[in-house]
Amino acid sequence: MPIRLATSLDSDRILAIRNEPDAIFWSGGRFPVEEATHRRWFEGWFQWMDERKAYLLVLEERGSVVGYSRFAPPEQDGISVIADVSVAVARAERGNGYGLTLLLGLEPYAKMCPRVGLRAKIHLGNYPSLQLFNRAGYHLTDWEGAWQHVHKTL
């Protein structure tokens, strides 16, 4: 399963995954992401990747992007550095191990940042996502409203 850095050719497929009903619901959104908003978001990732501050990865299967993961620019949190991560897999492709592949695929990039810890916010009730992060070695650290925070130290 080839995992690679996203390119401009992946934009439409990533938008389609972002706009699947489950993805909208579990991300806390209420409406699909508009194309112009997505384009700005997507281009921002390329600037961060050029600066080696963040990474947007995709996983291809049978010549099509089946999911993506992202590692946001790290923030200073006391003495450690915390980076937010997320993963999304197309609904039709779930249950094939792609989420874990994408999540673990971020770690070599994260290790380029000294003392980085990885953090994700998971919507309360999203048990498949919580199980995925647990399998990848993340631990529940706290809650914020409807969000569970999980963390992993590299």
Short mmCIF file of C-alpha atoms in Angstrom, two decimals:
data_model
loop_
_atom_site.label_atom_id
_atom_site.label_comp_id
_atom_site.label_asym_id
_atom_site.label_seq_id
_atom_site.Cartn_x
_atom_site.Cartn_y
_atom_site.Cartn_z
CA MET A 1 0.00 0.00 0.00
CA PRO A 2 1.85 3.09 -1.17
CA ILE A 3 1.74 5.96 1.30
CA ARG A 4 3.14 9.23 0.03
CA LEU A 5 3.08 12.99 0.40
CA ALA A 6 -0.04 14.53 -1.11
CA THR A 7 0.23 16.40 -4.40
CA SER A 8 -2.05 18.93 -6.05
CA LEU A 9 -3.61 16.04 -8.00
CA ASP A 10 -5.06 14.65 -4.75
CA SER A 11 -7.17 17.68 -3.90
CA ASP A 12 -10.48 16.53 -5.36
CA ARG A 13 -10.29 13.07 -3.80
CA ILE A 14 -9.39 14.48 -0.39
CA LEU A 15 -12.30 16.93 -0.65
CA ALA A 16 -14.63 14.02 -1.46
CA ILE A 17 -13.43 12.15 1.65
CA ARG A 18 -13.75 15.29 3.81
CA ASN A 19 -17.33 15.72 2.58
CA GLU A 20 -18.58 12.23 3.29
CA PRO A 21 -21.46 12.45 5.81
CA ASP A 22 -19.58 10.50 8.51
CA ALA A 23 -16.51 12.70 8.14
CA ILE A 24 -18.58 15.86 8.46
CA PHE A 25 -20.38 14.55 11.54
CA TRP A 26 -17.33 13.23 13.41
CA SER A 27 -15.29 16.37 12.67
CA GLY A 28 -17.94 18.45 14.39
CA GLY A 29 -19.07 20.08 11.15
CA ARG A 30 -22.63 20.62 10.07
CA PHE A 31 -22.20 21.20 6.35
CA PRO A 32 -19.94 19.97 3.54
CA VAL A 33 -16.70 21.86 3.05
CA GLU A 34 -17.04 24.34 0.19
CA GLU A 35 -14.61 23.89 -2.66
CA ALA A 36 -13.01 27.35 -2.24
CA THR A 37 -12.52 26.75 1.50
CA HIS A 38 -10.98 23.36 0.77
CA ARG A 39 -8.60 24.84 -1.83
CA ARG A 40 -7.30 27.41 0.68
CA TRP A 41 -6.88 24.69 3.33
CA PHE A 42 -5.19 22.35 0.86
CA GLU A 43 -2.75 24.98 -0.43
CA GLY A 44 -1.83 25.86 3.16
CA TRP A 45 -0.58 22.32 3.63
CA PHE A 46 1.80 22.68 0.72
CA GLN A 47 3.31 25.83 2.23
CA TRP A 48 3.80 24.03 5.54
CA MET A 49 5.25 20.97 3.78
CA ASP A 50 7.69 23.20 1.90
CA GLU A 51 8.78 24.62 5.26
CA ARG A 52 8.88 21.08 6.75
CA LYS A 53 6.47 22.12 9.48
CA ALA A 54 3.58 19.81 8.60
CA TYR A 55 2.75 16.89 6.37
CA LEU A 56 -0.28 15.70 4.46
CA LEU A 57 -0.04 12.06 3.39
CA VAL A 58 -2.27 9.94 1.20
CA LEU A 59 -2.61 6.22 0.80
CA GLU A 60 -3.37 4.76 -2.61
CA GLU A 61 -4.93 1.43 -3.37
CA ARG A 62 -5.76 0.24 -6.87
CA GLY A 63 -4.63 3.62 -8.26
CA SER A 64 -7.00 5.70 -6.12
CA VAL A 65 -6.56 7.66 -2.90
CA VAL A 66 -8.44 5.76 -0.18
CA GLY A 67 -7.49 7.99 2.76
CA TYR A 68 -5.26 10.70 4.10
CA SER A 69 -3.52 11.65 7.33
CA ARG A 70 -2.06 14.91 8.47
CA PHE A 71 0.51 16.15 10.95
CA ALA A 72 -0.10 19.81 11.80
CA PRO A 73 2.64 22.31 12.68
CA PRO A 74 3.85 21.56 16.20
CA GLU A 75 3.08 23.96 19.05
CA GLN A 76 5.10 24.52 22.19
CA ASP A 77 3.26 23.06 25.20
CA GLY A 78 5.41 23.69 28.26
CA ILE A 79 8.68 21.86 27.70
CA SER A 80 7.37 19.52 25.01
CA VAL A 81 6.24 20.06 21.45
CA ILE A 82 2.74 18.90 20.52
CA ALA A 83 1.49 18.30 16.99
CA ASP A 84 -2.12 17.60 16.10
CA VAL A 85 -2.74 14.63 13.85
CA SER A 86 -5.80 13.27 12.12
CA VAL A 87 -6.70 10.51 9.73
CA ALA A 88 -9.63 9.94 7.38
CA VAL A 89 -10.45 6.94 5.22
CA ALA A 90 -13.14 6.81 2.57
CA ARG A 91 -16.24 5.10 3.94
CA ALA A 92 -16.17 2.34 1.31
CA GLU A 93 -12.56 1.52 2.24
CA ARG A 94 -12.87 1.31 6.03
CA GLY A 95 -12.04 -1.92 7.81
CA ASN A 96 -9.03 -2.71 5.63
CA GLY A 97 -6.31 -1.40 7.97
CA TYR A 98 -5.76 1.77 5.96
CA GLY A 99 -6.34 4.07 8.95
CA LEU A 100 -3.61 2.42 11.00
CA THR A 101 -1.24 2.45 8.03
CA LEU A 102 -1.85 6.19 7.57
CA LEU A 103 -1.54 7.00 11.26
CA LEU A 104 1.70 5.08 11.72
CA GLY A 105 2.97 6.51 8.42
CA LEU A 106 3.02 9.97 9.99
CA GLU A 107 5.50 8.99 12.68
CA PRO A 108 8.73 9.15 10.62
CA TYR A 109 7.81 12.73 9.68
CA ALA A 110 6.95 13.63 13.26
CA LYS A 111 10.28 12.27 14.48
CA MET A 112 12.03 14.99 12.47
CA CYS A 113 10.77 17.45 15.11
CA PRO A 114 12.67 17.20 18.40
CA ARG A 115 10.68 16.18 21.50
CA VAL A 116 7.42 15.99 19.58
CA GLY A 117 4.31 14.44 21.03
CA LEU A 118 1.30 13.63 18.89
CA ARG A 119 -2.24 14.61 19.85
CA ALA A 120 -5.64 13.96 18.31
CA LYS A 121 -9.14 15.10 19.16
CA ILE A 122 -11.78 12.40 18.80
CA HIS A 123 -15.48 13.19 18.96
CA LEU A 124 -17.29 11.51 21.84
CA GLY A 125 -18.94 8.36 20.53
CA ASN A 126 -16.55 7.82 17.63
CA TYR A 127 -15.48 4.41 18.93
CA PRO A 128 -13.83 3.18 15.70
CA SER A 129 -11.52 6.21 15.73
CA LEU A 130 -10.75 5.80 19.41
CA GLN A 131 -9.90 2.12 18.81
CA LEU A 132 -7.68 3.05 15.87
CA PHE A 133 -5.66 5.54 17.90
CA ASN A 134 -5.46 3.07 20.78
CA ARG A 135 -4.04 0.39 18.42
CA ALA A 136 -1.46 2.94 17.26
CA GLY A 137 -0.28 3.47 20.85
CA TYR A 138 -2.17 6.64 21.77
CA HIS A 139 -3.57 7.08 25.28
CA LEU A 140 -6.58 9.07 26.47
CA THR A 141 -5.34 12.17 28.27
CA ASP A 142 -8.35 14.41 28.85
CA TRP A 143 -11.74 15.64 27.66
CA GLU A 144 -12.93 18.97 26.32
CA GLY A 145 -16.69 19.17 25.84
CA ALA A 146 -17.61 16.57 23.22
CA TRP A 147 -13.97 15.81 22.41
CA GLN A 148 -11.61 13.21 23.80
CA HIS A 149 -7.91 14.01 23.56
CA VAL A 150 -5.46 11.20 22.90
CA HIS A 151 -1.70 11.52 23.01
CA LYS A 152 1.39 9.60 21.98
CA THR A 153 5.00 10.38 22.84
CA LEU A 154 7.57 9.38 20.25
#
